[in-house]
Coordinates of C-alpha atoms and ligand atoms in Angstrom, one line a residue:
Chain C
M1 CA 0.0 0.0 0.0
K2 CA 1.3 3.5 -0.9
C3 CA 1.3 6.3 1.7
S4 CA -1.2 8.3 -0.3
Q5 CA -3.6 5.3 -0.4
C6 CA -3.1 4.8 3.3
Q7 CA -3.8 8.4 4.2
D8 CA -6.8 8.5 2.0
L9 CA -8.4 5.9 4.2
L10 CA -7.6 7.8 7.4
F11 CA -11.2 8.6 8.4
E12 CA -12.7 5.3 7.4
Y13 CA -10.0 3.5 9.2
L14 CA -10.6 5.4 12.4
D15 CA -14.4 5.0 11.9
G16 CA -13.9 1.3 11.6
T17 CA -16.0 1.2 8.4
L18 CA -13.5 -0.3 6.0
P19 CA -13.8 -3.9 4.8
S20 CA -11.7 -6.1 7.0
A21 CA -9.1 -6.7 4.3
S22 CA -8.5 -2.9 3.8
Q23 CA -8.5 -2.4 7.5
A24 CA -5.7 -5.0 7.9
S25 CA -3.6 -3.5 5.1
V26 CA -3.8 0.0 6.6
Q27 CA -2.8 -1.5 9.9
E28 CA 0.1 -3.2 8.3
H29 CA 1.3 -0.1 6.5
L30 CA 1.1 1.9 9.7
R31 CA 3.4 -0.6 11.5
E32 CA 6.1 0.1 8.9
C33 CA 5.6 3.7 7.9
S34 CA 6.3 6.3 10.6
S35 CA 5.2 9.3 8.4
C36 CA 1.7 7.8 8.0
R37 CA 1.7 6.9 11.6
T38 CA 2.3 10.5 12.5
V39 CA -0.6 11.7 10.3
F40 CA -2.9 9.1 12.0
E41 CA -1.7 10.0 15.5
R42 CA -2.3 13.6 14.8
E43 CA -5.9 13.0 13.7
K44 CA -6.4 10.7 16.7
Q45 CA -5.3 13.4 19.1
F46 CA -7.4 16.0 17.3
S47 CA -10.5 13.8 17.5
G48 CA -9.6 12.9 21.0
S49 CA -9.7 16.5 22.2
L50 CA -12.0 18.6 20.0
P51 CA -15.2 16.8 20.9
G52 CA -14.5 17.4 24.6
L53 CA -13.7 21.0 24.0
L54 CA -16.8 21.6 22.0
G55 CA -18.8 19.7 24.6
E56 CA -17.5 21.8 27.5
Q57 CA -18.4 24.8 25.5
T58 CA -22.0 23.9 25.2
V59 CA -22.8 21.5 28.0
L60 CA -24.4 24.1 30.3
M61 CA -26.6 25.4 27.5
E62 CA -30.3 24.4 27.9
L63 CA -33.5 25.4 26.3
P64 CA -35.8 27.5 28.7
P65 CA -38.5 25.5 30.4
Q66 CA -41.8 25.5 28.5
F67 CA -39.9 25.9 25.2
H68 CA -42.3 23.5 23.6
Q69 CA -45.1 26.0 24.3
K70 CA -43.4 28.5 22.1
V71 CA -43.1 25.9 19.4
L72 CA -46.8 25.0 19.8
S73 CA -48.0 28.6 19.6
R74 CA -45.8 29.2 16.6
L75 CA -47.5 26.2 14.9
E76 CA -50.9 27.6 15.9
R77 CA -50.0 31.0 14.5
D78 CA -48.7 29.5 11.3
A79 CA -52.1 27.8 10.9
H80 CA -53.7 31.2 11.2
P81 CA -51.3 33.3 9.2
V82 CA -52.8 36.7 9.8
L83 CA -51.3 37.0 13.3
K84 CA -47.5 36.8 13.4
G85 CA -45.1 37.5 16.2
D86 CA -44.5 36.2 19.7
F87 CA -47.7 37.1 21.5
S88 CA -50.0 35.4 23.9
W89 CA -53.5 34.7 22.9
F90 CA -54.8 37.8 24.7
E91 CA -52.2 40.0 23.1
Q92 CA -53.1 38.5 19.7
C93 CA -56.7 39.6 20.2
A94 CA -55.6 43.1 21.3
H95 CA -53.4 43.3 18.2
A96 CA -56.2 42.1 16.0
W97 CA -58.5 44.8 17.2
A98 CA -55.8 47.5 16.9
G99 CA -55.3 46.3 13.3
V100 CA -59.0 46.6 12.5
A101 CA -59.1 50.1 14.1
A102 CA -56.0 51.2 12.2
I103 CA -57.4 50.1 8.9
A104 CA -60.7 51.9 9.6
V105 CA -58.8 55.1 10.5
L106 CA -56.6 54.8 7.4
M107 CA -59.6 54.3 5.1
F108 CA -61.3 57.4 6.6
S109 CA -58.1 59.4 6.3
I110 CA -57.6 58.5 2.6
A111 CA -61.1 59.5 1.8
A112 CA -60.8 62.8 3.7
L113 CA -57.4 63.6 2.2
F114 CA -58.8 63.1 -1.3
V115 CA -61.5 65.6 -0.5
I116 CA -58.9 68.1 0.5
R117 CA -56.9 67.4 -2.6
D118 CA -60.0 68.0 -4.8
S119 CA -60.5 71.3 -3.1
L120 CA -56.9 72.4 -3.3
G121 CA -57.2 73.9 -6.7
Q122 CA -58.1 77.4 -5.7
R123 CA -56.5 78.1 -2.4
A124 CA -53.3 77.3 -0.8
V125 CA -54.6 76.7 2.7
C126 CA -57.9 74.9 2.6
F127 CA -57.8 72.2 5.2
S128 CA -60.2 72.0 8.0
K129 CA -59.9 70.6 11.4
A130 CA -61.7 67.5 10.2
A131 CA -59.1 66.9 7.6
F132 CA -56.1 66.8 9.8
Y133 CA -55.2 63.5 11.3
R134 CA -53.2 63.1 14.3
L135 CA -51.0 60.1 14.6
P136 CA -49.3 60.4 17.9
G137 CA -47.6 63.8 17.7
V138 CA -47.6 63.8 13.9
A139 CA -50.1 65.0 11.3
V140 CA -50.6 64.1 7.7
L141 CA -51.1 67.3 5.7
P142 CA -51.2 68.4 2.1
R143 CA -47.8 69.7 1.1
R144 CA -49.1 73.0 -0.2
C145 CA -50.6 73.7 3.2
L146 CA -47.3 73.1 4.9
S147 CA -45.4 75.4 2.6
D148 CA -47.9 78.1 2.9
Q149 CA -48.5 77.9 6.6
P150 CA -45.9 79.7 8.8
G151 CA -44.8 77.8 11.9
Y152 CA -44.8 74.3 10.5
D153 CA -42.0 72.0 11.2
R154 CA -41.6 69.4 8.6
V155 CA -40.4 66.1 9.8
G156 CA -37.3 65.5 7.7
K157 CA -37.8 64.8 4.0
P158 CA -41.2 64.0 2.6
S159 CA -41.9 60.4 3.4
P160 CA -41.6 58.5 0.1
G161 CA -44.3 56.0 1.0
L162 CA -46.9 58.6 1.7
W163 CA -49.4 59.7 -0.9
P164 CA -47.8 62.1 -3.4
G165 CA -48.4 65.7 -2.4
F166 CA -48.6 65.0 1.3
D167 CA -46.0 65.3 4.1
L168 CA -45.7 64.1 7.6
A169 CA -45.3 67.1 9.8
V170 CA -45.4 68.1 13.5
P171 CA -48.1 70.7 13.6
P172 CA -47.6 73.8 15.8
S173 CA -50.3 73.8 18.5
S174 CA -52.0 76.8 16.8
V175 CA -52.9 74.6 13.9
V176 CA -55.4 72.8 16.1
N177 CA -57.3 76.0 16.4
L178 CA -57.4 76.8 12.7
E179 CA -60.9 77.3 11.4
P180 CA -62.0 75.6 8.2
A181 CA -60.7 77.7 5.3
D182 CA -63.2 79.8 3.6
L183 CA -64.0 77.9 0.5
Chain N
M1 CA -41.8 7.5 24.0
G2 CA -39.8 6.2 21.0
E3 CA -39.0 7.8 17.7
N4 CA -41.5 5.7 15.8
E5 CA -44.4 6.6 18.1
I6 CA -43.4 10.3 17.9
V7 CA -43.3 10.3 14.1
A8 CA -46.6 8.4 13.9
A9 CA -48.3 10.8 16.3
L10 CA -47.1 13.8 14.3
K11 CA -48.3 12.3 11.1
R12 CA -51.8 12.0 12.7
G13 CA -51.6 15.6 13.7
D14 CA -51.2 14.9 17.4
L15 CA -49.1 17.9 18.7
S16 CA -48.9 16.6 22.2
V17 CA -45.6 14.9 21.3
V18 CA -43.9 18.2 20.6
E19 CA -43.0 18.3 24.3
D20 CA -41.4 14.8 23.9
I21 CA -39.3 15.9 20.9
V22 CA -38.1 19.0 22.8
G23 CA -37.2 16.8 25.7
L24 CA -35.4 14.2 23.6
Y25 CA -33.6 16.3 21.1
G26 CA -34.0 20.0 22.1
N27 CA -30.8 20.6 24.0
R28 CA -28.7 18.6 21.6
L29 CA -30.0 20.7 18.7
L30 CA -29.5 23.9 20.7
R31 CA -25.9 23.1 21.3
S32 CA -25.3 22.2 17.7
A33 CA -27.1 25.3 16.6
Y34 CA -24.9 27.4 18.9
L35 CA -21.7 26.0 17.4
L36 CA -23.1 26.6 13.9
C37 CA -24.3 30.2 14.5
G38 CA -22.1 31.3 17.4
N39 CA -24.9 33.0 19.4
E40 CA -27.1 31.5 22.0
S41 CA -30.3 33.4 21.5
D42 CA -30.1 33.0 17.7
A43 CA -29.5 29.3 18.4
Q44 CA -32.7 29.1 20.3
D45 CA -34.6 30.7 17.4
L46 CA -33.0 28.3 15.0
V47 CA -34.1 25.3 17.2
Q48 CA -37.6 26.8 17.3
D49 CA -37.7 27.2 13.6
T50 CA -36.3 23.7 13.1
L51 CA -39.0 22.1 15.2
V52 CA -41.8 24.2 13.6
Q53 CA -40.6 23.2 10.2
A54 CA -40.2 19.6 11.2
V55 CA -43.7 19.3 12.5
Q56 CA -45.1 21.0 9.4
S57 CA -43.2 18.8 7.0
I58 CA -43.3 15.5 9.0
H59 CA -44.9 13.7 6.0
R60 CA -41.6 14.1 4.2
F61 CA -39.8 12.1 6.9
R62 CA -39.5 8.6 5.4
G63 CA -37.3 7.1 8.1
D64 CA -34.1 6.5 6.0
S65 CA -32.2 8.3 8.7
S66 CA -32.8 8.7 12.4
L67 CA -35.3 11.4 13.4
Y68 CA -32.5 13.4 15.0
S69 CA -30.4 13.4 11.9
W70 CA -33.4 14.5 9.9
L71 CA -34.0 17.3 12.4
H72 CA -30.4 18.2 12.2
G73 CA -30.6 18.4 8.4
I74 CA -33.4 21.0 8.8
L75 CA -31.3 22.9 11.3
L76 CA -28.3 22.9 9.0
N77 CA -30.4 24.4 6.2
L78 CA -31.8 27.1 8.5
S79 CA -28.4 27.9 9.8
R80 CA -27.2 28.4 6.2
H81 CA -30.1 30.7 5.6
Y82 CA -29.3 32.5 8.8
H83 CA -25.7 33.2 7.7
R84 CA -26.9 34.3 4.2
E85 CA -29.4 36.7 5.8
R86 CA -26.7 38.1 8.2
K87 CA -24.3 38.6 5.4
R88 CA -26.9 40.4 3.4
L89 CA -27.8 42.6 6.4
V90 CA -24.2 43.3 7.2
Q91 CA -23.4 44.3 3.6
G92 CA -26.5 46.4 3.5
H93 CA -25.5 48.4 6.5
D94 CA -21.8 48.4 5.6
F95 CA -20.8 46.9 8.9
D96 CA -18.2 44.6 7.5
S97 CA -15.5 47.2 7.3
Q98 CA -13.6 45.6 10.3
P99 CA -10.7 43.6 8.9
G100 CA -10.7 40.0 10.1
E101 CA -8.0 40.3 12.8
S102 CA -6.3 37.1 13.5
V103 CA -7.4 35.3 16.6
S104 CA -3.8 34.4 17.4
D105 CA -2.9 38.1 17.9
E106 CA -5.4 38.6 20.6
A107 CA -5.2 35.1 21.9
S108 CA -1.5 35.2 22.5
R109 CA -2.2 37.5 25.4
L110 CA -4.6 35.0 26.9
D111 CA -3.7 32.2 29.3
L112 CA -4.9 28.7 29.4
E113 CA -8.0 29.5 31.3
S114 CA -9.4 31.3 28.3
V115 CA -9.3 28.4 26.0
S116 CA -13.0 28.4 25.4
P117 CA -13.3 31.9 24.1
V118 CA -10.4 31.3 21.8
L119 CA -11.9 28.1 20.5
M120 CA -15.3 29.7 19.9
E121 CA -13.8 32.7 18.3
A122 CA -11.8 30.5 16.0
M123 CA -15.0 28.5 15.1
R124 CA -16.7 31.7 14.3
K125 CA -13.9 32.7 12.0
L126 CA -14.0 29.5 9.9
S127 CA -15.8 29.5 6.6
E128 CA -19.3 28.1 6.8
P129 CA -18.5 24.8 5.1
H130 CA -15.5 24.2 7.4
R131 CA -17.5 25.1 10.5
E132 CA -20.3 22.8 9.4
I133 CA -18.2 19.8 8.8
L134 CA -16.3 20.1 12.0
V135 CA -19.5 20.3 14.0
L136 CA -20.8 17.2 12.2
R137 CA -17.6 15.2 12.8
Y138 CA -16.4 16.4 16.2
F139 CA -19.7 17.4 17.9
E140 CA -22.3 15.2 16.3
E141 CA -19.6 12.5 16.0
M142 CA -20.7 11.4 12.6
K143 CA -18.8 8.9 10.5
L144 CA -17.4 9.9 7.2
D145 CA -20.2 8.4 5.1
E146 CA -22.9 9.9 7.3
I147 CA -21.3 13.3 6.8
A148 CA -21.2 12.9 3.1
R149 CA -24.8 11.9 3.0
H150 CA -25.8 14.7 5.4
L151 CA -24.1 17.3 3.4
N152 CA -25.0 15.7 0.1
I153 CA -21.3 15.6 -1.1
S154 CA -19.0 12.8 -2.1
K155 CA -16.9 11.0 0.4
G156 CA -13.8 12.3 -1.4
T157 CA -15.0 15.9 -1.0
A158 CA -15.9 15.2 2.7
K159 CA -12.4 13.9 3.3
S160 CA -10.6 16.8 1.8
R161 CA -13.0 19.3 3.4
L162 CA -12.4 17.7 6.8
H163 CA -8.7 17.9 6.3
Y164 CA -8.7 21.6 5.3
A165 CA -11.3 22.5 8.0
A166 CA -9.1 21.0 10.7
E167 CA -6.0 22.7 9.4
S168 CA -7.8 26.1 9.4
L169 CA -9.0 25.6 12.9
R170 CA -5.5 24.7 14.0
S171 CA -4.1 27.8 12.3
L172 CA -6.6 30.0 14.1
I173 CA -5.5 28.8 17.6
P174 CA -2.2 29.8 19.1
K175 CA 0.2 26.8 19.3
E176 CA 1.1 27.7 22.9
L177 CA -2.3 26.7 24.1
N178 CA -1.6 23.1 22.8
L179 CA -5.3 22.6 22.6
F180 CA -5.1 19.4 20.6
G181 CA -2.2 17.9 22.5
D182 CA 0.0 17.6 19.5
S183 CA 1.9 20.9 19.2
G184 CA 5.2 19.0 19.2
T185 CA 4.3 17.0 16.1
D186 CA 4.3 19.7 13.4
Ligands
ZN1 ZN1 3.0 5.7 4.6

């Protein structure tokens, strides 16, 4: 047996998965060849120490108790794909209602904003209190209103996802008291 | 409860056995996941995803490997996906500007008590195929032909990959630590 053949069988030899004839000829070659013996010894030492080191590294690691519950609720959620995220049943309900409410508000807002837009033709400032929607601390307003109304702080750049012609802005408190524009 | 009963129960849609699977294989998967991804909380997520996917696709388990090895195959796929995603995120945010400093430089200051951080750091620095194959061979203690089957590569490829993976790991660990008990032989 050549050295290259012998070393090619290194892992199978150590695994004990070689046919007995090959196993024997590797053994015989190793008795005579010190350089192959060195290679085999090196691998034996490596495989004798790395598993222990990796084991030590991880032996204290354990899944939290009730981990299976997390798996089960994920499975349940995947079966009802509307609700995603790591929430309890109660939170899921709350989120569902919040979602419904948000969609309702959004639909109302879109309708109202289009009304404003239609009426924008003649006057720069033409919004009414009813047409200004407060997200927490933020309002969605027609861009022309913002540019024409002193005292507005724009929030950064116009948000690209927003309807064209509208900006997110932090309204000065005075805006709340604006009367409907005279149309 | 044995493997066969668990599989049969899952195929009937009986989810009560999820607790048994977690009990039997959960921690072992977690530790393997940790070695593959290098982060304990991501490892937990990977195990959760693995089990969810396993239950959902249990009809594809035909029993030509052990249930654990099938689960581990799912874990391996998810961990590859995890690394791809991370790479994408890191590139997207331009976080990868730190040059890969050699572990040996920082490790040479460390004494023998700090073996484990050095080893884990070295594992993290390996390429993904090298890390995978070392985990399969030296943590999962798979034989060569099992590795080849698990990774869907030839035995020849598995041999040479194992060889290069071990050499890379050695090169990332300072010789003075003599972690593998053979620093005199090379
Ligand atoms: Zn030889």
